[in-house]
Amino acid sequence: MADILIKNAIVITMDGERRILRDGAIRIEGNRIVEIGSTGDLERKHAANKVIDGARKVVMPGLVNAHTHLCYAFGRTLGYDNYLLDWLKIQKPLTAAFTPEDWEIAETLGCVENIKNGATCVNELNIAAQEAYEESVDERCLKSFEKTGVRAVLSRGYQDDKTYYFAAFGESREDIVARMERLVREWHGAAGDRIRIQLAPVTPWTCSPELFRETRRMADKHGIGIHLHTAETRDYDKLVKERFGYAGNVEYLDDVGCLGPDVQLNHAVWLSDADLARIAATGTHCIHNPTSNMILASGVSPVPKMFALGINVGLACDGMACNNNQDMISTMKFASLLHKVHNLDPRAITAQQVMEMATINGARALGLDKDIGSLEPGKKADLITIDLWKPHLVATLDVVGAVVYSANGSDVCDVIVDGEVIMEDRVIKTVDEADLLERTQRAAEDCLKRVGFTHLMVPQ
């Protein structure tokens, strides 16, 4: 007997053939997909403990939010209409003032928002001020992933710069290595392998060559990924040149051994043709954050060029304060539209390509594509349903176009991660959402008062 049978659905598999089934069904046992086929065939062959009727719904792989900062939840309505470095002057003091409880609240809220918008996997990069680093901070973040049921990669941010920029976030290399070794030992593969750890030297210009080489050593030792912001704004190359003498981000990263198939370069906006050639030659992945790049006027990542060179590109919302939501479905639309108008080419990035970016490409970038990113027998049961029976979606004739250009996160009905239903009919099953919202609002206001930013509240 199957644990779950989803029937009567349009199934977007994202498998190697990109098959789409009109009257499709999926059988789940434990945390794995065991069969995909027609509703009639699977119903005849198998009973199930739980049946989900997918009539008038799409079933598709859970979305992979390949880069975010859930920890910026309290600043999501602050600092907008600024360039990145000015925006950070508002955001960094907030997280520097977080209590351990604030970390738990912000991370839990971010997980819930991602789930409600159809992201079953998040790659969270967080970094705390040095004085805030206690075991409880890391533990509270990771336990938020554990209790909400989301699949999560914690890309633990760090830097050894203590003087140049946001010095409060700087640490010794010895402390960084000790923390990362502990996190890998205690949490990599936790929650039935639903939680992974990555290394996150946060930017090229706040991390020394020695720290990058230590990062490469740890990555090779543990077989884990490296994730960092790269070439997000025009300032990045200038800052790397000032600090370390390299012509740019990619040259620096190549020299210190931090390009390769286990590396994800986030943003990757201001890249030369030579940079792109290095990225392609090393099999390095890029993560595209179209919405935050637009909000902060950072620039437009050369994604069509990346595709032409065979570079794998995942998709991400970016943080809760620079998007300013966690809606991966809307992010797909923004990604496609941005490149159409930027290149004056309606085919610059197609609906099919952005759906790949949001599913299998993101999974591949995070080293998870053997388990997630597509619906195939043997893969983990991470999937979502989307309600098509709405005024803005009814009359769907091309389901890929409907999801990318017409849907939004609030159309997601059900979310299954690792074979567990964690949202059903838009009700989160793992946490008390109403209580979480109350706690978040109180905590955000208290944090703003501690930092002395109450003048930013509108209305007062």
Coordinates of C-alpha atoms in Angstrom, one line a residue:
M1 CA 0.0 0.0 0.0
A2 CA 1.3 3.4 -0.9
D3 CA 1.6 6.1 1.7
I4 CA 0.3 8.9 -0.6
L5 CA -1.4 8.8 -4.0
I6 CA -1.9 12.0 -5.9
K7 CA -4.3 11.6 -8.8
N8 CA -6.2 13.4 -11.6
A9 CA -3.5 16.1 -11.9
I10 CA -1.5 17.7 -14.7
V11 CA 2.0 16.5 -13.8
I12 CA 5.1 18.6 -14.8
T13 CA 7.9 16.1 -14.3
M14 CA 11.0 18.2 -15.2
D15 CA 12.6 14.8 -16.0
G16 CA 15.2 14.4 -18.8
E17 CA 12.4 14.4 -21.4
R18 CA 10.5 17.2 -19.7
R19 CA 7.4 15.1 -19.8
I20 CA 4.0 16.6 -18.9
L21 CA 1.1 14.2 -18.1
R22 CA -2.5 15.4 -18.5
D23 CA -4.3 12.9 -16.3
G24 CA -1.3 12.0 -14.1
A25 CA -0.8 10.3 -10.8
I26 CA 2.2 10.0 -8.4
R27 CA 2.7 7.2 -5.9
I28 CA 4.8 8.0 -2.8
E29 CA 6.2 5.5 -0.3
G30 CA 8.1 6.7 2.6
N31 CA 10.1 9.7 1.4
R32 CA 10.5 8.6 -2.2
I33 CA 8.5 8.7 -5.4
V34 CA 8.0 5.1 -6.5
E35 CA 5.8 5.5 -9.6
I36 CA 4.4 8.1 -12.0
G37 CA 1.8 7.3 -14.5
S38 CA -1.9 7.7 -15.5
T39 CA -4.5 8.0 -12.8
G40 CA -6.4 5.0 -14.0
D41 CA -3.4 2.8 -14.0
L42 CA -2.1 3.7 -10.6
E43 CA -5.5 3.6 -9.0
R44 CA -6.1 0.1 -10.3
K45 CA -2.8 -1.2 -9.1
H46 CA -2.4 0.5 -5.7
A47 CA -4.4 1.5 -2.6
A48 CA -3.1 4.4 -0.5
N49 CA -3.3 5.6 3.0
K50 CA -3.8 9.1 1.8
V51 CA -5.2 10.3 -1.5
I52 CA -4.8 13.8 -2.8
D53 CA -7.2 14.8 -5.6
G54 CA -5.2 16.8 -8.1
A55 CA -8.2 17.7 -10.3
R56 CA -7.8 21.2 -11.8
K57 CA -4.3 21.4 -10.3
V58 CA -0.7 21.2 -11.4
V59 CA 1.7 18.9 -9.6
M60 CA 5.3 19.8 -10.1
P61 CA 8.7 19.6 -8.4
G62 CA 9.1 21.8 -5.3
L63 CA 10.9 25.0 -6.2
V64 CA 14.5 25.4 -5.1
N65 CA 15.2 28.9 -3.7
A66 CA 19.0 28.7 -4.3
H67 CA 19.9 31.8 -2.3
T68 CA 18.2 33.7 0.5
H69 CA 18.7 35.6 3.7
L70 CA 15.8 34.6 5.9
C71 CA 17.6 36.4 8.8
Y72 CA 16.7 39.7 7.2
A73 CA 13.0 39.3 7.9
F74 CA 12.7 42.2 10.3
G75 CA 14.2 44.6 7.7
R76 CA 11.9 43.7 4.8
T77 CA 10.2 47.1 4.8
L78 CA 13.3 49.2 5.5
G79 CA 16.1 50.6 3.4
Y80 CA 14.4 50.3 0.1
D81 CA 15.2 52.8 -2.7
N82 CA 18.9 52.6 -1.8
Y83 CA 22.0 51.1 -3.5
L84 CA 23.3 47.9 -1.9
L85 CA 26.0 49.3 0.3
D86 CA 23.7 52.0 1.7
W87 CA 20.9 49.4 2.1
L88 CA 23.3 47.2 4.1
K89 CA 23.9 50.1 6.6
I90 CA 20.3 49.6 7.7
Q91 CA 20.1 45.8 7.5
K92 CA 23.4 44.8 9.2
P93 CA 22.7 46.7 12.5
L94 CA 19.4 44.9 12.8
T95 CA 20.8 41.4 12.6
A96 CA 23.7 42.5 14.8
A97 CA 21.1 43.3 17.5
F98 CA 19.3 40.0 17.2
T99 CA 18.7 37.9 20.3
P100 CA 18.8 34.1 19.9
E101 CA 15.0 34.3 20.0
D102 CA 15.0 36.8 17.1
W103 CA 17.0 34.3 15.1
E104 CA 14.5 31.6 15.7
I105 CA 11.6 33.8 14.8
A106 CA 13.1 35.2 11.6
E107 CA 14.3 31.9 10.3
T108 CA 11.0 30.1 11.1
L109 CA 9.0 32.9 9.4
G110 CA 11.2 32.6 6.3
C111 CA 10.7 28.9 6.1
V112 CA 7.0 29.3 6.4
E113 CA 6.9 31.9 3.7
N114 CA 8.9 29.8 1.4
I115 CA 6.7 26.8 2.0
K116 CA 3.5 28.8 1.4
N117 CA 5.0 30.0 -1.9
G118 CA 6.0 26.6 -3.1
A119 CA 9.7 26.4 -2.3
T120 CA 10.5 23.1 -0.8
C121 CA 14.3 23.7 -0.6
V122 CA 16.0 26.9 0.6
N123 CA 19.7 27.8 0.6
E124 CA 20.0 30.1 3.6
L125 CA 23.1 32.3 3.9
N126 CA 23.2 33.9 7.3
I127 CA 25.9 35.7 9.2
A128 CA 25.8 37.2 12.7
A129 CA 27.9 39.8 14.4
Q130 CA 30.8 38.2 16.2
E131 CA 29.4 39.0 19.7
A132 CA 26.1 37.4 18.8
Y133 CA 27.7 34.1 17.8
E134 CA 26.7 31.5 20.4
E135 CA 25.9 27.9 19.8
S136 CA 22.2 28.9 20.4
V137 CA 22.2 31.1 17.3
D138 CA 23.2 28.3 14.9
E139 CA 21.1 25.8 16.8
R140 CA 18.0 28.0 16.6
C141 CA 18.4 28.5 12.9
L142 CA 18.9 24.9 12.2
K143 CA 16.0 23.8 14.5
S144 CA 13.8 26.2 12.6
F145 CA 14.5 24.2 9.4
E146 CA 14.0 21.0 11.3
K147 CA 10.6 21.8 12.8
T148 CA 9.1 23.5 9.7
G149 CA 9.8 20.5 7.5
V150 CA 11.5 22.4 4.7
R151 CA 14.6 21.0 3.0
A152 CA 17.4 23.4 3.8
V153 CA 21.0 24.1 3.1
L154 CA 22.6 26.3 5.7
S155 CA 25.4 28.3 3.9
R156 CA 27.0 29.6 7.1
G157 CA 28.4 33.0 6.3
Y158 CA 31.7 34.2 7.6
Q159 CA 34.5 36.7 7.0
D160 CA 37.9 37.4 8.6
D161 CA 38.0 41.1 7.7
K162 CA 37.7 43.1 11.0
T163 CA 38.6 46.5 9.8
Y164 CA 37.5 47.2 6.3
Y165 CA 33.7 46.8 6.1
F166 CA 31.1 45.8 8.7
A167 CA 34.0 44.9 11.0
A168 CA 31.6 43.5 13.7
F169 CA 31.1 40.5 11.5
G170 CA 34.8 39.6 11.3
E171 CA 36.2 36.6 13.1
S172 CA 39.6 34.8 13.3
R173 CA 40.2 32.1 10.9
E174 CA 40.6 29.7 13.8
D175 CA 37.2 30.5 15.1
I176 CA 35.6 30.2 11.7
V177 CA 37.2 26.8 11.0
A178 CA 36.1 25.5 14.5
R179 CA 32.5 26.6 14.0
M180 CA 32.2 25.1 10.5
E181 CA 33.8 21.8 11.6
R182 CA 31.3 21.6 14.4
L183 CA 28.3 22.4 12.2
V184 CA 29.3 19.8 9.6
R185 CA 29.9 17.2 12.3
E186 CA 26.6 17.8 14.1
W187 CA 24.2 18.9 11.3
H188 CA 25.3 17.9 7.8
G189 CA 22.8 15.2 6.9
A190 CA 20.5 15.9 9.9
A191 CA 16.7 15.3 9.8
G192 CA 17.0 12.3 7.6
D193 CA 19.4 14.2 5.3
R194 CA 16.9 17.1 4.9
I195 CA 19.5 19.5 6.3
R196 CA 22.9 20.2 4.6
I197 CA 25.7 22.5 5.5
Q198 CA 27.8 24.6 3.1
L199 CA 30.7 27.0 3.5
A200 CA 29.9 30.7 2.8
P201 CA 32.8 33.1 2.7
V202 CA 30.4 35.9 2.4
T203 CA 32.1 38.2 -0.2
P204 CA 35.4 38.1 -2.0
W205 CA 36.4 41.5 -0.6
T206 CA 35.8 40.6 3.1
C207 CA 37.7 37.3 3.0
S208 CA 41.5 36.9 2.8
P209 CA 43.3 34.6 0.5
E210 CA 44.2 32.4 3.5
L211 CA 40.5 32.1 4.5
F212 CA 39.5 31.1 0.9
R213 CA 42.3 28.5 0.9
E214 CA 41.0 27.1 4.2
T215 CA 37.5 27.1 2.8
R216 CA 38.7 25.0 -0.1
R217 CA 40.5 22.6 2.3
M218 CA 37.3 22.1 4.3
A219 CA 35.1 21.7 1.2
D220 CA 37.4 19.0 -0.1
K221 CA 37.7 17.3 3.3
H222 CA 33.9 17.0 3.8
G223 CA 32.6 17.0 0.2
I224 CA 30.4 20.0 0.8
G225 CA 29.7 23.1 -1.3
I226 CA 30.9 26.7 -1.3
H227 CA 28.5 29.5 -1.7
L228 CA 29.3 33.3 -1.9
H229 CA 28.2 36.6 -3.2
T230 CA 30.2 37.5 -6.4
A231 CA 30.2 40.5 -8.7
E232 CA 26.8 41.7 -7.4
T233 CA 27.6 45.4 -8.0
R234 CA 30.2 47.4 -9.8
D235 CA 31.9 48.0 -6.4
Y236 CA 32.9 44.4 -6.0
D237 CA 35.8 44.4 -8.5
K238 CA 37.0 47.7 -7.2
L239 CA 37.0 46.5 -3.6
V240 CA 38.9 43.3 -4.5
K241 CA 41.5 45.3 -6.4
E242 CA 41.9 47.7 -3.5
R243 CA 42.3 45.0 -0.9
F244 CA 44.1 42.2 -2.7
G245 CA 45.4 43.6 -6.0
Y246 CA 43.4 41.3 -8.3
A247 CA 41.7 42.6 -11.4
G248 CA 38.3 41.2 -10.3
N249 CA 36.3 38.7 -8.3
V250 CA 36.6 35.8 -10.6
E251 CA 40.3 36.0 -11.1
Y252 CA 40.7 36.2 -7.3
L253 CA 38.5 33.2 -6.7
D254 CA 40.2 31.2 -9.3
D255 CA 43.7 31.9 -7.8
V256 CA 42.6 30.8 -4.3
G257 CA 41.0 27.6 -5.5
C258 CA 37.3 28.6 -5.0
L259 CA 35.9 28.0 -8.5
G260 CA 34.6 24.6 -9.5
P261 CA 31.6 22.3 -9.7
D262 CA 31.0 22.5 -5.9
V263 CA 30.9 26.3 -6.0
Q264 CA 27.8 28.6 -6.5
L265 CA 28.5 32.2 -7.4
N266 CA 25.5 34.2 -6.2
H267 CA 24.4 37.2 -8.3
A268 CA 27.2 37.1 -10.8
V269 CA 26.2 40.3 -12.4
W270 CA 29.3 42.3 -13.4
L271 CA 31.3 39.7 -15.3
S272 CA 33.5 40.1 -18.3
D273 CA 33.7 37.6 -21.1
A274 CA 36.9 36.3 -19.6
D275 CA 35.2 35.8 -16.3
L276 CA 32.4 33.8 -17.9
A277 CA 34.9 31.7 -19.7
R278 CA 36.6 30.8 -16.4
I279 CA 33.3 30.0 -14.8
A280 CA 32.3 27.7 -17.7
A281 CA 35.7 26.0 -17.9
T282 CA 35.7 25.2 -14.1
G283 CA 32.0 24.0 -14.1
T284 CA 31.1 26.6 -11.5
H285 CA 27.4 27.3 -11.0
C286 CA 25.7 30.8 -10.9
I287 CA 22.6 31.8 -9.0
H288 CA 20.4 34.5 -10.5
N289 CA 18.5 36.9 -8.2
P290 CA 16.5 39.1 -10.6
T291 CA 14.2 40.8 -8.2
S292 CA 16.8 42.0 -5.7
N293 CA 19.1 43.0 -8.5
M294 CA 16.3 45.3 -9.8
I295 CA 15.3 46.6 -6.4
L296 CA 18.9 47.6 -5.5
A297 CA 19.7 48.7 -9.1
S298 CA 22.7 46.3 -9.0
G299 CA 22.6 45.4 -12.7
V300 CA 21.5 42.6 -14.9
S301 CA 23.3 39.2 -14.8
P302 CA 24.3 38.0 -18.3
V303 CA 22.2 34.8 -18.0
P304 CA 21.6 34.3 -21.7
K305 CA 25.4 34.3 -22.2
M306 CA 25.8 31.9 -19.4
F307 CA 23.3 29.5 -21.0
A308 CA 25.2 29.8 -24.3
L309 CA 28.4 28.8 -22.6
G310 CA 26.8 25.8 -20.8
I311 CA 26.9 27.3 -17.3
N312 CA 24.3 26.0 -15.0
V313 CA 22.2 28.8 -13.5
G314 CA 19.8 28.4 -10.6
L315 CA 17.2 30.9 -9.5
A316 CA 16.7 32.6 -6.1
C317 CA 14.5 35.2 -4.4
D318 CA 17.4 36.6 -2.4
G319 CA 16.7 37.9 1.1
M320 CA 13.5 38.8 2.7
A321 CA 14.6 42.5 2.8
C322 CA 15.8 42.8 -0.8
N323 CA 13.0 41.1 -2.7
N324 CA 10.9 41.8 -0.5
N325 CA 9.1 38.4 -0.4
Q326 CA 9.9 34.8 -0.9
D327 CA 7.7 34.1 -3.9
M328 CA 9.7 31.9 -6.3
I329 CA 6.8 31.7 -8.8
S330 CA 6.8 35.5 -9.2
T331 CA 10.6 35.3 -9.3
M332 CA 10.4 33.0 -12.4
K333 CA 8.3 35.6 -14.1
F334 CA 10.6 38.5 -13.2
A335 CA 13.6 36.5 -14.4
S336 CA 12.1 35.9 -17.8
L337 CA 10.8 39.5 -18.3
L338 CA 14.0 41.2 -17.1
H339 CA 16.0 39.5 -19.8
K340 CA 13.5 40.0 -22.5
V341 CA 13.4 43.8 -22.1
H342 CA 17.1 44.1 -21.3
N343 CA 18.0 42.2 -24.5
L344 CA 15.0 43.4 -26.6
D345 CA 14.5 39.8 -27.4
P346 CA 11.3 37.9 -26.3
R347 CA 13.2 34.6 -26.5
A348 CA 16.2 35.8 -24.3
I349 CA 15.0 33.5 -21.5
T350 CA 11.9 31.3 -22.1
A351 CA 9.3 30.0 -19.7
Q352 CA 10.8 26.6 -19.9
Q353 CA 14.3 27.8 -19.1
V354 CA 13.2 29.7 -16.0
M355 CA 11.2 26.7 -14.8
E356 CA 14.4 24.7 -15.2
M357 CA 16.3 27.4 -13.2
A358 CA 13.8 27.2 -10.4
T359 CA 13.8 23.4 -10.1
I360 CA 16.4 21.0 -11.6
N361 CA 19.1 23.7 -12.2
G362 CA 18.9 24.9 -8.6
A363 CA 19.1 21.4 -7.3
R364 CA 22.1 20.7 -9.5
A365 CA 23.9 23.8 -8.2
L366 CA 23.4 22.7 -4.6
G367 CA 24.5 19.2 -5.4
L368 CA 21.0 17.8 -4.8
D369 CA 19.9 16.9 -8.3
K370 CA 20.1 13.1 -7.7
D371 CA 17.4 13.5 -5.1
I372 CA 15.3 16.5 -6.0
G373 CA 14.5 19.0 -8.8
S374 CA 12.4 16.7 -10.9
L375 CA 9.6 14.2 -10.4
E376 CA 11.0 10.7 -11.2
P377 CA 10.8 7.3 -9.5
G378 CA 13.5 6.9 -7.0
K379 CA 13.8 10.6 -6.2
K380 CA 12.7 12.2 -3.0
A381 CA 9.1 13.2 -2.7
D382 CA 9.5 17.0 -2.7
L383 CA 6.6 18.4 -4.7
I384 CA 3.8 21.0 -4.8
T385 CA 0.3 21.4 -6.2
I386 CA -0.9 24.6 -7.8
D387 CA -4.6 25.5 -8.1
L388 CA -5.5 26.3 -11.7
W389 CA -9.2 27.0 -11.0
K390 CA -8.8 30.7 -10.5
P391 CA -9.8 33.7 -12.6
H392 CA -6.2 34.5 -13.5
L393 CA -5.4 30.9 -14.3
V394 CA -8.5 29.3 -15.8
A395 CA -8.4 28.7 -19.5
T396 CA -4.9 27.3 -19.1
L397 CA -3.9 25.6 -22.4
D398 CA -0.1 25.8 -21.9
V399 CA 0.6 24.8 -18.3
V400 CA 4.2 25.9 -18.3
G401 CA 3.3 29.4 -19.5
A402 CA 0.5 29.5 -17.0
V403 CA 2.8 28.7 -14.0
V404 CA 5.5 31.1 -15.1
Y405 CA 3.5 34.1 -16.4
S406 CA 0.1 33.9 -14.7
A407 CA 0.5 32.2 -11.3
N408 CA 1.9 33.5 -8.0
G409 CA 2.8 31.9 -4.7
S410 CA -0.6 32.2 -3.2
D411 CA -1.9 29.7 -5.8
V412 CA 0.2 26.9 -4.2
C413 CA -2.2 24.5 -2.4
D414 CA -0.2 21.6 -1.0
V415 CA 3.4 21.1 -0.2
I416 CA 5.1 17.7 0.3
V417 CA 8.8 17.5 1.5
D418 CA 10.5 14.2 2.0
G419 CA 7.2 12.4 1.7
E420 CA 5.6 14.5 4.5
V421 CA 2.6 16.8 3.8
I422 CA 3.8 20.0 5.4
M423 CA 1.1 22.3 3.9
E424 CA -2.4 21.1 3.0
D425 CA -5.0 23.4 1.4
R426 CA -2.7 26.3 2.3
V427 CA -2.6 25.4 6.0
I428 CA 0.9 24.9 7.4
K429 CA 0.9 21.6 9.4
T430 CA 4.2 22.0 11.2
V431 CA 3.9 25.3 13.2
D432 CA 1.2 27.6 14.5
E433 CA 1.3 30.3 11.8
A434 CA -1.0 32.8 13.6
D435 CA 1.2 32.7 16.7
L436 CA 4.3 33.0 14.6
L437 CA 3.0 36.2 12.9
E438 CA 2.2 37.8 16.3
R439 CA 5.7 37.0 17.7
T440 CA 7.4 38.3 14.5
Q441 CA 5.7 41.7 14.6
R442 CA 6.5 42.2 18.3
A443 CA 10.1 41.0 17.9
A444 CA 10.7 43.3 14.8
E445 CA 9.4 46.4 16.6
D446 CA 11.5 45.6 19.7
C447 CA 14.6 45.1 17.6
L448 CA 14.1 48.4 15.8
K449 CA 13.9 50.1 19.2
R450 CA 17.1 48.5 20.4
V451 CA 19.0 49.7 17.3
G452 CA 17.5 53.2 17.5
F453 CA 15.9 53.0 14.1
T454 CA 12.3 53.8 15.2
H455 CA 12.4 57.0 13.1
L456 CA 12.2 54.6 10.1
M457 CA 8.8 53.3 11.1
V458 CA 5.9 54.6 8.9
P459 CA 3.5 55.5 10.5
Q460 CA 5.3 56.4 13.7

